[in-house]
Short mmCIF file of C-alpha atoms in Angstrom, two decimals:
data_model
loop_
_atom_site.label_atom_id
_atom_site.label_comp_id
_atom_site.label_asym_id
_atom_site.label_seq_id
_atom_site.Cartn_x
_atom_site.Cartn_y
_atom_site.Cartn_z
CA UNK T 1 -5.66 -18.60 -27.42
CA UNK T 2 -3.39 -15.59 -27.24
CA UNK T 3 -4.46 -12.72 -24.99
CA UNK T 4 -5.04 -9.71 -27.26
CA UNK T 5 -6.41 -7.27 -24.70
CA UNK T 6 -3.59 -4.73 -24.89
CA UNK T 7 -3.60 -4.77 -28.69
CA UNK T 8 -7.37 -4.34 -28.83
CA UNK T 9 -7.33 -1.42 -26.40
CA UNK T 10 -4.70 0.32 -28.53
CA UNK T 11 -6.70 -0.33 -31.70
CA UNK T 12 -9.92 0.99 -30.15
CA UNK T 13 -8.17 4.11 -28.85
CA UNK T 14 -6.55 4.75 -32.25
CA UNK T 15 -9.95 4.59 -33.93
CA UNK T 16 -11.44 6.87 -31.30
CA UNK T 17 -8.76 9.55 -31.53
CA UNK T 18 -8.81 9.51 -35.33
CA UNK T 19 -12.50 10.38 -35.26
CA UNK T 20 -12.15 13.02 -32.57
CA UNK T 21 -9.22 14.70 -34.29
CA UNK T 22 -11.42 15.31 -37.32
CA UNK T 23 -13.53 17.71 -35.23
CA UNK T 24 -11.03 19.56 -33.05
CA UNK T 25 -12.39 22.90 -34.23
CA UNK T 26 -15.94 22.11 -33.05
CA UNK T 27 -17.52 23.13 -29.73
CA UNK T 28 -17.59 19.91 -27.72
CA UNK T 29 -18.91 21.51 -24.55
CA UNK T 30 -22.25 22.68 -25.95
CA UNK T 31 -23.11 19.48 -27.82
CA UNK T 32 -24.60 16.41 -26.15
CA UNK T 33 -22.98 13.07 -26.93
CA UNK T 34 -25.67 11.11 -28.73
CA UNK T 35 -28.34 9.91 -26.32
CA UNK T 36 -26.30 10.77 -23.22
CA UNK T 37 -26.91 13.67 -20.87
CA UNK T 38 -23.18 14.44 -21.01
CA UNK T 39 -21.51 16.85 -23.40
CA UNK T 40 -19.07 15.53 -25.98
CA UNK T 41 -16.21 17.01 -23.96
CA UNK T 42 -17.30 15.34 -20.74
CA UNK T 43 -17.76 12.04 -22.59
CA UNK T 44 -14.20 12.26 -23.93
CA UNK T 45 -12.94 12.88 -20.41
CA UNK T 46 -15.00 9.91 -19.22
CA UNK T 47 -13.28 7.61 -21.73
CA UNK T 48 -9.90 8.63 -20.35
CA UNK T 49 -11.12 8.30 -16.78
CA UNK T 50 -12.32 4.74 -17.33
CA UNK T 51 -9.10 3.68 -19.02
CA UNK T 52 -7.04 5.02 -16.13
CA UNK T 53 -9.39 3.57 -13.51
CA UNK T 54 -9.19 0.08 -15.04
CA UNK T 55 -5.41 0.31 -15.21
CA UNK T 56 -5.41 1.36 -11.55
CA UNK T 57 -7.60 -1.54 -10.48
CA UNK T 58 -5.32 -4.12 -12.07
CA UNK T 59 -2.02 -2.46 -11.21
CA UNK T 60 -3.08 -1.88 -7.60
CA UNK T 61 -4.69 -5.33 -7.26
CA UNK T 62 -7.72 -3.65 -5.67
CA UNK T 63 -9.95 -6.25 -4.00
CA UNK T 64 -12.79 -4.49 -2.19
CA UNK T 65 -13.46 -1.17 -3.92
CA UNK T 66 -12.23 1.20 -6.58
CA UNK T 67 -8.81 2.71 -5.93
CA UNK T 68 -9.72 6.17 -4.55
CA UNK T 69 -8.44 8.52 -7.22
CA UNK T 70 -9.80 10.25 -10.31
CA UNK T 71 -8.51 12.06 -13.35
CA UNK T 72 -8.88 15.84 -13.71
CA UNK T 73 -8.22 17.72 -16.93
CA UNK T 74 -6.00 20.80 -16.59
CA UNK T 75 -7.69 24.18 -17.01
CA UNK T 76 -6.36 27.46 -18.33
CA UNK T 77 -2.70 28.25 -17.69
CA UNK T 78 -0.79 31.34 -18.92
CA UNK T 79 -3.74 32.26 -21.09
CA UNK T 80 -3.81 28.87 -22.83
CA UNK T 81 -6.47 26.20 -22.38
CA UNK T 82 -4.31 23.13 -21.87
CA UNK T 83 -7.39 20.91 -21.86
CA UNK T 84 -8.82 22.04 -25.18
CA UNK T 85 -10.19 19.43 -27.56
CA UNK T 86 -6.70 18.42 -28.65
CA UNK T 87 -5.74 18.06 -25.00
CA UNK T 88 -8.69 15.75 -24.34
CA UNK T 89 -7.60 13.54 -27.24
CA UNK T 90 -4.04 13.48 -25.92
CA UNK T 91 -5.27 12.36 -22.49
CA UNK T 92 -7.29 9.53 -24.09
CA UNK T 93 -4.19 8.38 -25.96
CA UNK T 94 -2.06 8.52 -22.83
CA UNK T 95 -4.48 6.67 -20.57
CA UNK T 96 -5.04 4.11 -23.32
CA UNK T 97 -1.30 3.47 -23.50
CA UNK T 98 -1.12 3.08 -19.71
CA UNK T 99 -4.02 0.64 -19.70
CA UNK T 100 -2.61 -1.42 -22.58
CA UNK T 101 0.76 -1.67 -20.82
CA UNK T 102 -0.95 -2.73 -17.59
CA UNK T 103 -2.90 -5.45 -19.39
CA UNK T 104 0.27 -6.82 -20.97
CA UNK T 105 2.12 -7.02 -17.67
CA UNK T 106 -0.69 -8.35 -15.47
CA UNK T 107 -0.53 -12.12 -14.84
CA UNK T 108 -3.52 -14.11 -16.00
CA UNK T 109 -4.59 -15.17 -12.50
CA UNK T 110 -4.82 -11.62 -11.11
CA UNK T 111 -8.35 -10.43 -10.40
CA UNK T 112 -9.38 -7.03 -9.15
CA UNK T 113 -12.56 -5.40 -7.90
CA UNK T 114 -15.35 -4.49 -10.25
CA UNK T 115 -18.89 -4.24 -8.86
CA UNK T 116 -20.91 -6.02 -11.53
CA UNK T 117 -22.01 -8.71 -11.26
CA UNK T 118 -19.65 -10.84 -9.14
CA UNK T 119 -17.38 -8.13 -7.69
CA UNK T 120 -14.24 -9.03 -9.60
CA UNK T 121 -12.73 -9.27 -13.07
CA UNK T 122 -9.50 -10.57 -14.57
CA UNK T 123 -7.42 -8.91 -17.24
CA UNK T 124 -9.68 -10.35 -19.96
CA UNK T 125 -12.74 -8.77 -18.37
CA UNK T 126 -11.08 -5.41 -17.80
CA UNK T 127 -9.78 -5.39 -21.38
CA UNK T 128 -13.29 -6.04 -22.73
CA UNK T 129 -14.77 -3.36 -20.47
CA UNK T 130 -12.13 -0.86 -21.59
CA UNK T 131 -12.68 -1.59 -25.27
CA UNK T 132 -16.44 -1.31 -24.73
CA UNK T 133 -16.08 2.11 -23.09
CA UNK T 134 -13.95 3.40 -25.96
CA UNK T 135 -16.11 2.01 -28.78
CA UNK T 136 -19.45 3.01 -27.32
CA UNK T 137 -18.52 6.49 -26.17
CA UNK T 138 -16.75 7.21 -29.44
CA UNK T 139 -20.08 6.33 -31.05
CA UNK T 140 -21.85 8.71 -28.67
CA UNK T 141 -19.51 11.63 -29.42
CA UNK T 142 -19.52 10.93 -33.14
CA UNK T 143 -23.33 10.86 -33.13
CA UNK T 144 -23.48 14.16 -31.28
CA UNK T 145 -21.04 15.84 -33.66
CA UNK T 146 -22.52 14.25 -36.79
CA UNK T 147 -19.35 12.30 -37.62
CA UNK T 148 -19.22 8.88 -39.29
CA UNK T 149 -18.01 6.06 -37.05
CA UNK T 150 -18.28 2.28 -37.11
CA UNK T 151 -16.26 0.08 -34.77
CA UNK T 152 -14.28 -2.82 -36.26
CA UNK T 153 -16.35 -6.00 -36.14
CA UNK T 154 -13.67 -8.02 -34.35
CA UNK T 155 -13.49 -5.49 -31.51
CA UNK T 156 -17.26 -5.56 -31.06
CA UNK T 157 -17.14 -9.37 -31.10
CA UNK T 158 -14.36 -9.31 -28.48
CA UNK T 159 -16.62 -7.29 -26.19
CA UNK T 160 -19.74 -9.36 -26.84
CA UNK T 161 -18.10 -12.77 -26.32
CA UNK T 162 -16.23 -11.52 -23.27
CA UNK T 163 -18.70 -9.55 -21.15
CA UNK T 164 -22.09 -10.00 -22.86
CA UNK T 165 -22.40 -13.80 -22.70
CA UNK T 166 -26.14 -13.48 -22.05
CA UNK T 167 -26.76 -11.64 -25.34
CA UNK T 168 -27.58 -13.76 -28.35
CA UNK T 169 -25.24 -13.00 -31.27
CA UNK T 170 -26.75 -11.08 -34.16
CA UNK T 171 -25.81 -10.97 -37.85
CA UNK T 172 -23.64 -7.88 -37.25
CA UNK T 173 -21.38 -7.63 -34.18
CA UNK T 174 -21.30 -3.83 -34.02
CA UNK T 175 -25.08 -3.44 -34.41
CA UNK T 176 -25.58 -6.15 -31.78
CA UNK T 177 -23.32 -4.34 -29.33
CA UNK T 178 -25.17 -1.07 -29.91
CA UNK T 179 -28.48 -2.86 -29.30
CA UNK T 180 -27.13 -4.62 -26.18
CA UNK T 181 -26.21 -1.24 -24.67
CA UNK T 182 -29.48 0.53 -25.49
CA UNK T 183 -28.07 2.45 -28.46
CA UNK T 184 -29.72 0.84 -31.43
CA UNK T 185 -32.33 -1.42 -32.94
CA UNK T 186 -32.17 -5.06 -34.00
CA UNK T 187 -34.92 -6.73 -36.03
CA UNK T 188 -37.07 -8.96 -33.86
CA UNK T 189 -35.72 -7.60 -30.56
CA UNK T 190 -37.26 -4.97 -28.33
CA UNK T 191 -35.10 -1.94 -27.71
CA UNK T 192 -33.33 -2.03 -24.34
CA UNK T 193 -33.74 0.74 -21.78
CA UNK T 194 -31.58 -0.93 -19.12
CA UNK T 195 -28.50 -3.10 -19.57
CA UNK T 196 -25.42 -4.45 -17.81
CA UNK T 197 -22.38 -6.34 -18.93
CA UNK T 198 -21.48 -9.58 -17.21
CA UNK T 199 -17.96 -10.47 -16.07
CA UNK T 200 -17.27 -14.15 -15.52
CA UNK T 201 -17.92 -15.81 -12.17
CA UNK T 202 -15.01 -17.23 -10.15
CA UNK T 203 -15.78 -19.59 -7.26
CA UNK T 204 -13.10 -20.03 -4.65
CA UNK T 205 -12.08 -23.42 -3.27
CA UNK T 206 -9.13 -24.40 -1.10
CA UNK T 207 -6.49 -25.40 -3.65
CA UNK T 208 -8.46 -24.41 -6.75
CA UNK T 209 -10.46 -21.64 -8.31
CA UNK T 210 -13.41 -22.45 -10.54
CA UNK T 211 -13.24 -19.88 -13.33
CA UNK T 212 -16.22 -19.24 -15.57
CA UNK T 213 -15.57 -19.90 -19.26
CA UNK T 214 -16.70 -17.10 -21.59
CA UNK T 215 -18.19 -17.80 -25.03
CA UNK T 216 -14.88 -16.68 -26.57
CA UNK T 217 -12.89 -19.15 -24.48
CA UNK T 218 -15.47 -21.89 -25.07
CA UNK T 219 -15.25 -21.43 -28.84
CA UNK T 220 -11.48 -21.80 -28.67
CA UNK T 221 -11.68 -24.90 -26.45
CA UNK T 222 -14.25 -26.51 -28.71
CA UNK T 223 -11.95 -26.23 -31.73
CA UNK T 224 -8.86 -27.63 -30.01
CA UNK T 225 -7.41 -24.53 -28.35
CA UNK T 226 -6.54 -23.90 -24.73
CA UNK T 227 -9.27 -21.34 -24.06
CA UNK T 228 -6.66 -18.92 -22.75
CA UNK T 229 -5.70 -21.21 -19.85
CA UNK T 230 -2.36 -22.86 -19.12
CA UNK T 231 -3.17 -26.54 -18.84
CA UNK T 232 -1.52 -29.33 -16.92
CA UNK T 233 -0.04 -32.13 -19.04
CA UNK T 234 -2.35 -33.58 -21.70
CA UNK T 235 -5.14 -31.13 -20.92
CA UNK T 236 -7.86 -30.28 -21.54
CA UNK T 237 -9.68 -33.59 -21.44
CA UNK T 238 -12.30 -34.42 -24.05
CA UNK T 239 -15.23 -33.89 -21.68
CA UNK T 240 -14.21 -30.26 -21.19
CA UNK T 241 -14.13 -29.71 -24.94
CA UNK T 242 -17.60 -31.24 -25.29
CA UNK T 243 -18.92 -29.03 -22.50
CA UNK T 244 -17.37 -26.01 -24.23
CA UNK T 245 -19.31 -26.96 -27.34
CA UNK T 246 -22.51 -26.99 -25.29
CA UNK T 247 -21.67 -23.51 -24.02
CA UNK T 248 -21.19 -22.20 -27.54
CA UNK T 249 -24.49 -23.71 -28.70
CA UNK T 250 -26.35 -22.18 -25.77
CA UNK T 251 -24.74 -18.80 -26.45
CA UNK T 252 -25.63 -18.90 -30.13
CA UNK T 253 -29.21 -19.85 -29.25
CA UNK T 254 -29.49 -16.97 -26.78
CA UNK T 255 -30.20 -19.24 -23.79
CA UNK T 256 -26.77 -19.20 -22.14
CA UNK T 257 -26.78 -18.26 -18.47
CA UNK T 258 -23.08 -17.84 -17.67
CA UNK T 259 -23.36 -18.72 -13.98
CA UNK T 260 -24.78 -22.08 -15.05
CA UNK T 261 -22.18 -22.79 -17.69
CA UNK T 262 -18.72 -24.32 -17.75
CA UNK T 263 -15.95 -23.63 -15.24
CA UNK T 264 -12.28 -24.40 -15.63
CA UNK T 265 -10.58 -25.78 -12.50
CA UNK T 266 -7.36 -23.84 -11.97
CA UNK T 267 -4.75 -24.90 -9.43
CA UNK T 268 -3.68 -22.06 -7.13
CA UNK T 269 -0.09 -23.24 -6.67
CA UNK T 270 0.90 -22.86 -10.30
CA UNK T 271 -2.07 -21.35 -12.16
CA UNK T 272 -2.51 -24.45 -14.33
CA UNK T 273 -5.90 -25.72 -15.38
CA UNK T 274 -6.52 -29.32 -14.33
CA UNK T 275 -10.09 -29.94 -15.49
CA UNK T 276 -13.55 -28.71 -16.25
CA UNK T 277 -16.79 -28.74 -14.26
CA UNK T 278 -20.15 -27.17 -14.80
CA UNK T 279 -23.84 -27.39 -15.46
CA UNK T 280 -25.71 -28.80 -18.42
CA UNK T 281 -27.91 -25.72 -18.32
CA UNK T 282 -29.91 -23.52 -15.99
CA UNK T 283 -32.09 -25.18 -13.33
CA UNK T 284 -35.48 -26.43 -14.50
CA UNK T 285 -38.84 -25.39 -13.12
CA UNK T 286 -38.34 -27.66 -10.11
CA UNK T 287 -34.99 -26.09 -9.29
CA UNK T 288 -33.01 -29.09 -10.52
CA UNK T 289 -29.67 -28.63 -12.30
CA UNK T 290 -27.34 -31.26 -13.73
CA UNK T 291 -23.59 -31.21 -13.14
CA UNK T 292 -20.75 -32.84 -15.09
CA UNK T 293 -16.96 -32.80 -14.70
CA UNK T 294 -13.63 -34.24 -15.74
CA UNK T 295 -9.94 -33.97 -14.84
CA UNK T 296 -6.79 -34.32 -16.89
CA UNK T 297 -5.20 -37.68 -16.11
CA UNK T 298 -2.08 -36.14 -14.55
CA UNK T 299 -4.21 -34.38 -11.90
CA UNK T 300 -6.32 -37.33 -10.81
CA UNK T 301 -6.02 -38.92 -7.39
CA UNK T 302 -5.43 -35.63 -5.56
CA UNK T 303 -8.96 -34.86 -4.43
CA UNK T 304 -9.34 -31.94 -6.85
CA UNK T 305 -12.65 -33.12 -8.28
CA UNK T 306 -14.19 -33.60 -4.83
CA UNK T 307 -13.00 -30.19 -3.67
CA UNK T 308 -14.33 -28.47 -6.79
CA UNK T 309 -17.65 -30.31 -6.67
CA UNK T 310 -18.22 -29.34 -3.05
CA UNK T 311 -17.48 -25.70 -3.87
CA UNK T 312 -19.74 -25.62 -6.93
CA UNK T 313 -22.55 -27.49 -5.19
CA UNK T 314 -22.33 -25.19 -2.17
CA UNK T 315 -22.52 -22.12 -4.40
CA UNK T 316 -25.48 -23.49 -6.37
CA UNK T 317 -27.55 -24.71 -3.43
CA UNK T 318 -27.16 -21.38 -1.66
CA UNK T 319 -29.24 -19.81 -4.46
CA UNK T 320 -33.01 -19.49 -4.31
CA UNK T 321 -33.48 -21.00 -7.77
CA UNK T 322 -31.63 -24.28 -7.09
CA UNK T 323 -33.17 -27.02 -4.93
CA UNK T 324 -31.25 -30.08 -6.05
CA UNK T 325 -28.28 -31.16 -8.15
CA UNK T 326 -28.17 -34.20 -10.39
CA UNK T 327 -25.31 -36.14 -11.96
CA UNK T 328 -24.85 -39.37 -13.88
CA UNK T 329 -21.76 -41.55 -13.96
CA UNK T 330 -20.76 -44.75 -15.73
CA UNK T 331 -21.24 -47.99 -13.78
CA UNK T 332 -17.63 -48.94 -14.47
CA UNK T 333 -16.20 -45.68 -13.12
CA UNK T 334 -15.83 -46.20 -9.34
CA UNK T 335 -13.46 -43.21 -8.88
CA UNK T 336 -16.08 -40.80 -10.21
CA UNK T 337 -18.77 -42.45 -8.13
CA UNK T 338 -16.55 -41.94 -5.08
CA UNK T 339 -16.18 -38.23 -5.94
CA UNK T 340 -19.95 -37.80 -5.92
CA UNK T 341 -20.32 -39.72 -2.66
CA UNK T 342 -17.60 -37.68 -0.92
CA UNK T 343 -19.34 -34.47 -2.06
CA UNK T 344 -22.59 -35.63 -0.42
CA UNK T 345 -24.47 -36.97 -3.46
CA UNK T 346 -26.54 -40.12 -2.98
CA UNK T 347 -27.51 -42.70 -5.57
CA UNK T 348 -31.14 -42.44 -6.65
CA UNK T 349 -33.57 -44.32 -8.88
CA UNK T 350 -32.28 -45.29 -12.30
CA UNK T 351 -35.67 -44.66 -13.97
CA UNK T 352 -35.16 -42.64 -17.14
CA UNK T 353 -31.37 -42.91 -16.94
CA UNK T 354 -29.46 -44.22 -19.93
CA UNK T 355 -28.37 -47.84 -19.65
CA UNK T 356 -24.91 -48.22 -18.14
CA UNK T 357 -25.20 -45.08 -16.02
CA UNK T 358 -25.90 -44.48 -12.36
CA UNK T 359 -27.82 -41.42 -11.15
CA UNK T 360 -26.84 -39.33 -8.12
CA UNK T 361 -28.56 -36.42 -6.44
CA UNK T 362 -27.75 -33.79 -3.82
CA UNK T 363 -30.57 -31.81 -2.23
CA UNK T 364 -30.28 -28.47 -0.52
#
């Protein structure tokens, strides 16, 4: 699964500037951008500001807050308004180029601060956020100025499957994205007045990170791809691909809760994925959630599964909506049974468990 973030940012910016250039002779300052309180000019400046801010976060490896700088458009100089409409478009192009270059040169494992919802994002998340800002605010400006604009479907899909994993897909990616951000209607769905995007969750362990798998990555894993990860030899294992298929089904049904989905286990020392671990769905009404996992054969025997399971279980049981964790394992799989035992799980009644399996539970 090739990372296309830089290409998609450039494509989104090219579409944006083409639309804006068709109205350079209009008054952008006195016209509101669609349903926003901002003027079209301020909205254009905001697009550029976001692109530069995201580039700064990744390039500066910011971990705790936004890098403390902002963009300011030049005013009048020598009788000329350097930041006229054409100047605003030029700044959008320039900041878009800077962001695209940053995305292309940022290693996959780098994460930087972003406040929502888990206080970090990788290059994939920042790319999707940047594309979203460009597409949506181009729509806002175009609406305000009465210009035709429709984002390419594959760019809208890139945003939806990257940072809107909680939004059920609709028949039209662009209309779905507009609905998901409070800008449009979808048959059978109430109009939104509040919304947030959702970057993937990363849970830290000692030698590993557990990295949330987005619907886009899950779809690639399900069909034989790598999901955008660099895998250890012979990976991913079949169980990870099956779990990715479950993620896709939940996403398509509109019941996917990303924090209770699939995580890829990534080794810190070399950035290689060594397995998958995750939940079979959100906790039930009793606060019970089921966990499953696997490792590529080359990574077994190193304690990775135990370490990851302890980290995931600790994260889950610290929540108010999780009271216990459940797992089943084959009777003839002592190594997996040992993983559960080392992580604190205890064997429980086999009532209702498929023949040939043992049931384990960990309570908070």
